[in-house]
Amino acid sequence: MKNEHKISRRKVLSGLGAGLAAAAVAPVFGAEGATTSAEAAAEPLQDPTSKFPKPPFKAQSQPWPGLASKMEPRPDHGETSYKGSGRLAGRKALITGGDSGMGRAAAIAYAREGADVAINYLPAEEADAQEVIALIKKEGRKALAIPGDLRDEAFCQRLVNEAVRGLGGLDILVNNAARQQTKPSILDISSADFDATMKTNIYAPFWLTKAALPHLKPGAAIISTTSEQAYDPSAELHDYAMTKAANMSYVKSLAKQLGPKGIRVNGVAPGPIWTPLQVSGGATQEKLKKFGGDTPLGRPGQPVELASIYVQLAASDASYATGQVYGAGGGGGQP
Ligand code: NAD
Ligand code: MG
């Protein structure tokens, strides 16, 4: 054991030596147009407080579920910026709500990391979805567009089956779609509203997980988008916040159940992020205008800023992370 340790340490050191030697000659290669990893890493530091748009924002409202293409400013999902490095080469992923917001950022990043991707969305979001499909195809990856309403159990089963058939299997399931409608009082939430929120945010992941499980092998990953609302619920998001707490619990419980099978389950808890959900009934106009302004970074997050978290939780080098919830809240919120 001791010897093994010594050998591997020596190997590491000699490897490091080679790395340093390469770095020392890097300018020569650089001059000929090649890029070393040391050079690629040498991007200028960016100030996170001024990297993306800040409030005040223009008042804007769209009919639910809203389109990213009609938002001002347009959200950044990494279309021009996300760079992959083969972290998900050959993986097959299904992402709900993959047309816009965090789901789109994950879809673009997954494709650039080498994965084939199926996205689900509502038929009204076809225009947003087609932009994502084009971006996935541009990476030379398989792209499946499977529109449909997740409030229907039979559709959830069909969605998984179509994704498995089209992709030739399934390694990553991202339960990301959600309904959020702001209401000042519990008295304003009808039973139909309540039911739609529960069906979309709690039942759909339950149905999708049951349908997907027979196809998931050891090494597969399930990711759920929960929220800071799971930990610090807003008064006016009563029903939605309850579902996000449920999503958090889904992660914690399912990770315990599926750990022995080698399937990891993790969550992402965003803070205020600039997505169609917020401009299609998710926030009041008052809240939208100063959206994200009360976080320590002084602005809302952009979907692209969470892309690497979805990649990390799906990648096999994160093999000891399960039952975790990763936050991205600009310094506010939990976890
Ligand atoms: P988004 O509007 O871009 O994505 C939500 C998606 O849910 C839609 O694109 C739509 O395709 C899908 N959807 C909703 N109802 C559906 C249904 N019945 N059937 C099929 N698809 C349906 O907004 P987003 O903010 O990127 O939302 C993604 C996730 O992020 C959600 O789980 C949301 O709760 C979570 N979240 C968002 C914020 C935020 O500030 N934007 C903060 C915390 C958590
Ligand atoms: Mg959408």
XYZ file of C-alpha atoms and ligand atoms in Angstrom:
380
model
C 0.000 0.000 0.000
C 2.805 2.336 1.045
C 4.799 1.458 -2.073
C 1.799 1.903 -4.313
C 1.352 5.303 -2.814
C 5.016 6.158 -3.461
C 4.853 4.969 -7.046
C 1.709 6.846 -7.863
C 3.127 9.956 -6.196
C 6.319 9.705 -8.275
C 4.207 9.231 -11.408
C 2.181 12.263 -10.565
C 5.313 14.297 -9.954
C 6.926 13.226 -13.210
C 3.650 13.936 -14.989
C 3.658 17.358 -13.426
C 7.225 17.849 -14.596
C 6.188 17.086 -18.148
C 3.317 19.518 -17.800
C 5.623 22.250 -16.591
C 8.026 21.551 -19.443
C 5.182 21.849 -21.925
C 4.107 25.094 -20.318
C 7.633 26.433 -20.610
C 7.700 25.887 -24.364
C 4.088 26.951 -24.834
C 4.869 30.342 -26.413
C 6.712 28.572 -29.264
C 3.696 26.383 -30.060
C 1.444 29.342 -29.419
C 3.269 31.275 -32.077
C 2.479 28.501 -34.558
C -1.242 28.692 -33.764
C -1.672 25.735 -31.374
C -3.320 26.276 -27.984
C -2.111 24.606 -24.807
C -4.408 24.110 -21.853
C -2.373 26.736 -19.965
C -3.100 29.298 -22.660
C -6.749 28.331 -22.919
C -7.124 28.945 -19.193
C -5.645 32.422 -19.431
C -8.892 34.283 -19.997
C -9.167 37.664 -18.279
C -10.973 37.690 -14.939
C -14.583 38.762 -15.245
C -16.424 40.679 -12.558
C -19.621 38.695 -11.807
C -21.471 41.853 -10.771
C -21.140 43.413 -14.228
C -20.922 40.315 -16.429
C -24.663 40.309 -17.276
C -27.590 42.779 -17.346
C -28.681 44.405 -14.106
C -31.996 45.913 -13.058
C -33.938 48.048 -13.689
C -35.568 45.903 -16.391
C -38.328 46.879 -18.772
C -41.803 45.807 -17.669
C -42.796 42.857 -19.872
C -45.387 40.174 -19.872
C -46.059 37.170 -22.093
C -48.820 34.597 -22.078
C -47.706 31.433 -20.238
C -45.404 29.543 -20.871
C -43.539 32.404 -22.594
C -40.702 32.410 -25.111
C -37.051 33.199 -24.435
C -36.850 34.746 -27.929
C -39.332 37.465 -26.911
C -37.641 38.531 -23.672
C -35.797 41.829 -23.333
C -32.917 41.440 -22.840
C -32.744 37.946 -24.331
C -31.522 35.419 -21.776
C -28.049 33.965 -22.277
C -28.149 30.170 -22.378
C -24.547 29.780 -23.507
C -25.409 29.834 -27.210
C -22.173 31.601 -28.106
C -20.120 31.081 -24.958
C -20.320 27.548 -23.552
C -17.228 25.516 -24.416
C -17.256 21.759 -23.969
C -14.376 19.421 -23.217
C -15.818 15.960 -23.820
C -17.083 15.480 -20.267
C -20.275 13.712 -21.391
C -19.003 12.022 -24.542
C -21.469 9.411 -25.769
C -24.034 10.023 -23.009
C -27.771 10.101 -23.739
C -29.818 12.717 -21.920
C -33.483 13.656 -21.595
C -34.194 17.188 -20.372
C -37.688 18.485 -19.613
C -38.232 22.177 -20.250
C -35.229 21.953 -22.589
C -36.494 24.732 -24.858
C -35.607 27.671 -22.614
C -34.067 28.744 -19.322
C -31.969 26.329 -17.306
C -33.124 23.375 -19.442
C -31.865 25.020 -22.622
C -28.553 25.930 -20.979
C -28.152 22.294 -19.895
C -29.115 21.009 -23.377
C -26.553 23.228 -25.138
C -23.831 22.368 -22.624
C -24.589 18.627 -22.738
C -24.349 18.608 -26.547
C -21.054 20.535 -26.444
C -19.780 18.001 -23.889
C -20.534 15.242 -26.404
C -23.988 13.996 -25.361
C -27.023 13.197 -27.510
C -30.001 15.111 -26.168
C -33.800 14.787 -26.194
C -35.784 17.796 -25.044
C -39.405 18.057 -23.946
C -41.451 21.265 -23.958
C -44.994 22.453 -24.592
C -46.243 22.717 -28.208
C -46.557 26.520 -27.756
C -42.769 26.642 -27.306
C -41.893 25.059 -30.652
C -39.998 28.164 -31.837
C -37.699 28.192 -28.792
C -37.275 24.408 -29.014
C -36.226 24.517 -32.667
C -33.418 26.948 -31.822
C -32.116 24.434 -29.266
C -32.454 21.497 -31.677
C -30.398 23.413 -34.271
C -27.672 24.148 -31.703
C -27.465 20.477 -30.609
C -27.264 19.324 -34.238
C -24.544 21.873 -34.925
C -22.382 19.946 -32.462
C -22.917 16.801 -34.532
C -25.019 15.261 -31.768
C -28.408 13.566 -32.012
C -31.227 15.981 -31.117
C -34.779 14.842 -30.397
C -37.684 17.252 -30.024
C -40.543 15.626 -28.106
C -43.284 18.173 -27.342
C -46.127 17.328 -24.965
C -47.802 18.097 -21.666
C -46.143 16.565 -18.610
C -49.350 16.804 -16.571
C -50.442 13.623 -18.319
C -49.038 10.345 -16.970
C -49.438 8.517 -20.280
C -47.475 11.259 -22.032
C -44.671 11.038 -19.437
C -44.334 7.331 -20.168
C -44.397 7.944 -23.919
C -41.783 10.694 -23.565
C -39.319 8.380 -21.841
C -39.990 5.576 -24.309
C -39.516 7.852 -27.315
C -36.314 9.287 -25.859
C -34.923 5.815 -25.131
C -35.828 4.589 -28.615
C -34.524 7.680 -30.384
C -31.291 8.002 -28.407
C -30.651 4.254 -28.101
C -30.787 4.330 -24.279
C -30.809 6.799 -21.411
C -27.997 7.834 -19.031
C -29.131 11.236 -17.749
C -32.630 12.391 -16.784
C -33.051 16.087 -15.982
C -36.394 16.885 -14.328
C -36.418 20.611 -14.944
C -39.835 21.698 -16.267
C -41.993 23.641 -13.836
C -45.024 25.869 -13.434
C -44.750 29.037 -11.352
C -47.580 31.562 -11.072
C -47.397 34.374 -8.549
C -50.564 34.964 -6.450
C -50.819 37.451 -3.614
C -53.046 35.217 -1.467
C -53.798 31.537 -0.995
C -57.396 32.602 -1.681
C -56.354 33.473 -5.249
C -55.076 29.959 -5.942
C -57.883 27.888 -7.451
C -57.929 24.137 -7.113
C -57.231 23.943 -10.840
C -54.144 26.182 -10.400
C -52.959 24.139 -7.455
C -53.488 20.917 -9.362
C -51.576 22.167 -12.412
C -48.611 23.212 -10.268
C -48.537 19.893 -8.397
C -48.946 17.859 -11.599
C -46.156 19.678 -13.441
C -43.667 20.010 -10.606
C -44.230 16.877 -8.502
C -46.238 14.250 -10.401
C -44.304 14.584 -13.671
C -40.877 13.886 -12.108
C -42.489 10.956 -10.248
C -43.958 9.509 -13.451
C -40.826 10.195 -15.511
C -38.566 8.604 -12.920
C -40.693 5.460 -12.774
C -40.669 5.215 -16.560
C -36.931 5.892 -16.821
C -35.672 3.660 -14.038
C -35.799 0.345 -15.924
C -33.491 1.916 -18.530
C -30.928 3.477 -16.166
C -27.694 1.575 -15.572
C -25.130 1.998 -12.794
C -23.372 5.288 -13.537
C -26.563 6.998 -14.686
C -27.561 10.336 -13.172
C -30.855 11.996 -12.309
C -30.927 15.753 -11.779
C -33.831 17.790 -10.461
C -34.168 21.545 -10.651
C -35.384 22.664 -7.258
C -35.037 26.279 -5.994
C -34.025 28.613 -3.234
C -37.831 28.627 -2.732
C -37.491 25.163 -1.175
C -35.585 26.728 1.717
C -36.849 30.311 1.936
C -40.325 30.378 0.356
C -41.866 33.660 -0.812
C -45.329 34.575 0.459
C -46.680 34.967 -3.079
C -45.327 31.644 -4.392
C -47.171 29.457 -1.885
C -48.023 26.458 -4.088
C -44.851 26.645 -6.190
C -42.546 26.867 -3.158
C -44.144 23.734 -1.692
C -43.344 21.828 -4.883
C -39.734 22.991 -4.836
C -39.382 21.683 -1.270
C -40.818 18.427 -2.616
C -38.215 18.415 -5.409
C -35.484 18.835 -2.799
C -36.896 15.936 -0.796
C -37.194 13.860 -3.991
C -33.431 14.266 -4.428
C -32.545 13.384 -0.848
C -34.832 10.358 -0.630
C -34.252 8.938 -4.096
C -30.472 9.261 -3.714
C -30.700 6.946 -0.695
C -32.904 4.509 -2.585
C -30.851 4.444 -5.792
C -27.355 4.805 -4.316
C -26.940 1.034 -3.915
C -27.912 0.646 -7.596
C -25.145 3.064 -8.648
C -27.546 5.745 -9.838
C -26.834 9.229 -8.529
C -29.574 11.778 -7.824
C -28.758 15.456 -7.289
C -30.473 18.814 -7.417
C -29.816 22.355 -8.561
C -31.262 25.236 -6.525
C -31.212 28.441 -8.566
C -31.848 31.895 -7.168
C -33.505 34.547 -9.376
C -32.705 33.634 -12.989
C -33.753 35.559 -16.107
C -36.096 33.087 -17.847
C -39.550 33.009 -19.528
C -41.110 31.503 -16.398
C -40.658 34.870 -14.669
C -42.249 36.997 -17.424
C -45.235 34.685 -18.036
C -46.927 34.965 -14.650
C -44.065 33.824 -12.413
C -43.355 37.285 -11.026
C -45.253 40.558 -10.604
C -44.223 43.458 -12.862
C -42.988 45.214 -9.737
C -40.659 42.304 -8.884
C -39.526 41.923 -12.513
C -38.359 45.500 -12.829
C -35.864 45.066 -9.996
C -35.357 41.331 -10.537
C -32.273 39.978 -8.796
C -31.281 43.444 -7.596
C -31.441 42.453 -3.939
C -28.813 39.690 -4.257
C -25.204 40.441 -3.255
C -24.254 40.328 -6.964
C -26.946 42.929 -7.653
C -28.480 41.221 -10.683
C -30.367 38.082 -11.745
C -28.456 35.062 -12.945
C -28.487 34.010 -16.590
C -29.238 30.367 -17.438
C -25.697 29.886 -18.825
C -24.301 30.535 -15.356
C -25.834 27.246 -14.204
C -24.878 25.146 -17.237
C -21.649 23.856 -15.712
C -23.530 22.698 -12.597
C -25.832 20.480 -14.685
C -22.746 19.135 -16.480
C -20.882 18.517 -13.241
C -23.763 16.604 -11.662
C -24.116 14.401 -14.750
C -20.395 13.763 -15.283
C -18.912 10.514 -14.044
C -16.004 12.229 -12.281
C -18.547 13.575 -9.759
C -19.152 9.949 -8.768
C -19.309 10.585 -5.002
C -21.886 13.365 -5.262
C -25.374 12.052 -4.682
C -28.241 13.439 -2.636
C -26.681 16.894 -2.949
C -28.290 20.167 -3.921
C -26.024 22.709 -5.613
C -27.048 26.338 -5.325
C -26.504 29.269 -7.689
C -28.202 32.242 -6.110
C -25.913 35.210 -6.547
C -25.048 35.149 -2.871
C -28.632 35.043 -1.627
C -30.862 32.078 -0.888
C -30.022 28.560 0.126
C -28.551 25.957 0.049
P -38.488 28.282 -18.312
O -39.829 28.874 -18.509
O -37.459 28.583 -19.302
O -38.578 26.708 -18.194
C -39.675 26.046 -17.650
C -40.146 25.037 -18.687
O -41.113 24.184 -18.104
C -40.817 25.646 -19.891
O -39.888 25.977 -20.891
C -41.774 24.556 -20.331
O -41.245 23.863 -21.438
C -41.808 23.599 -19.160
N -43.184 23.282 -18.762
C -43.993 23.960 -17.921
N -45.171 23.320 -17.818
C -45.097 22.217 -18.594
C -45.987 21.154 -18.897
N -47.211 21.088 -18.354
N -45.571 20.200 -19.760
C -44.340 20.250 -20.322
N -43.452 21.220 -20.052
C -43.841 22.190 -19.212
O -38.043 28.724 -16.846
P -36.821 28.283 -15.914
O -36.753 29.344 -14.906
O -35.631 27.932 -16.702
O -37.368 26.986 -15.210
C -36.630 25.802 -15.142
C -36.571 25.304 -13.715
O -35.891 26.257 -12.908
C -37.912 25.096 -13.045
O -37.894 23.877 -12.345
C -38.009 26.235 -12.059
O -38.789 25.889 -10.942
C -36.565 26.389 -11.683
N -36.189 27.658 -11.052
C -36.239 28.829 -11.737
C -35.847 29.993 -11.125
C -35.870 31.319 -11.835
O -35.682 32.352 -11.188
N -36.066 31.363 -13.129
C -35.406 29.977 -9.797
C -35.367 28.770 -9.124
C -35.750 27.620 -9.762
Mg -39.908 27.569 -22.345
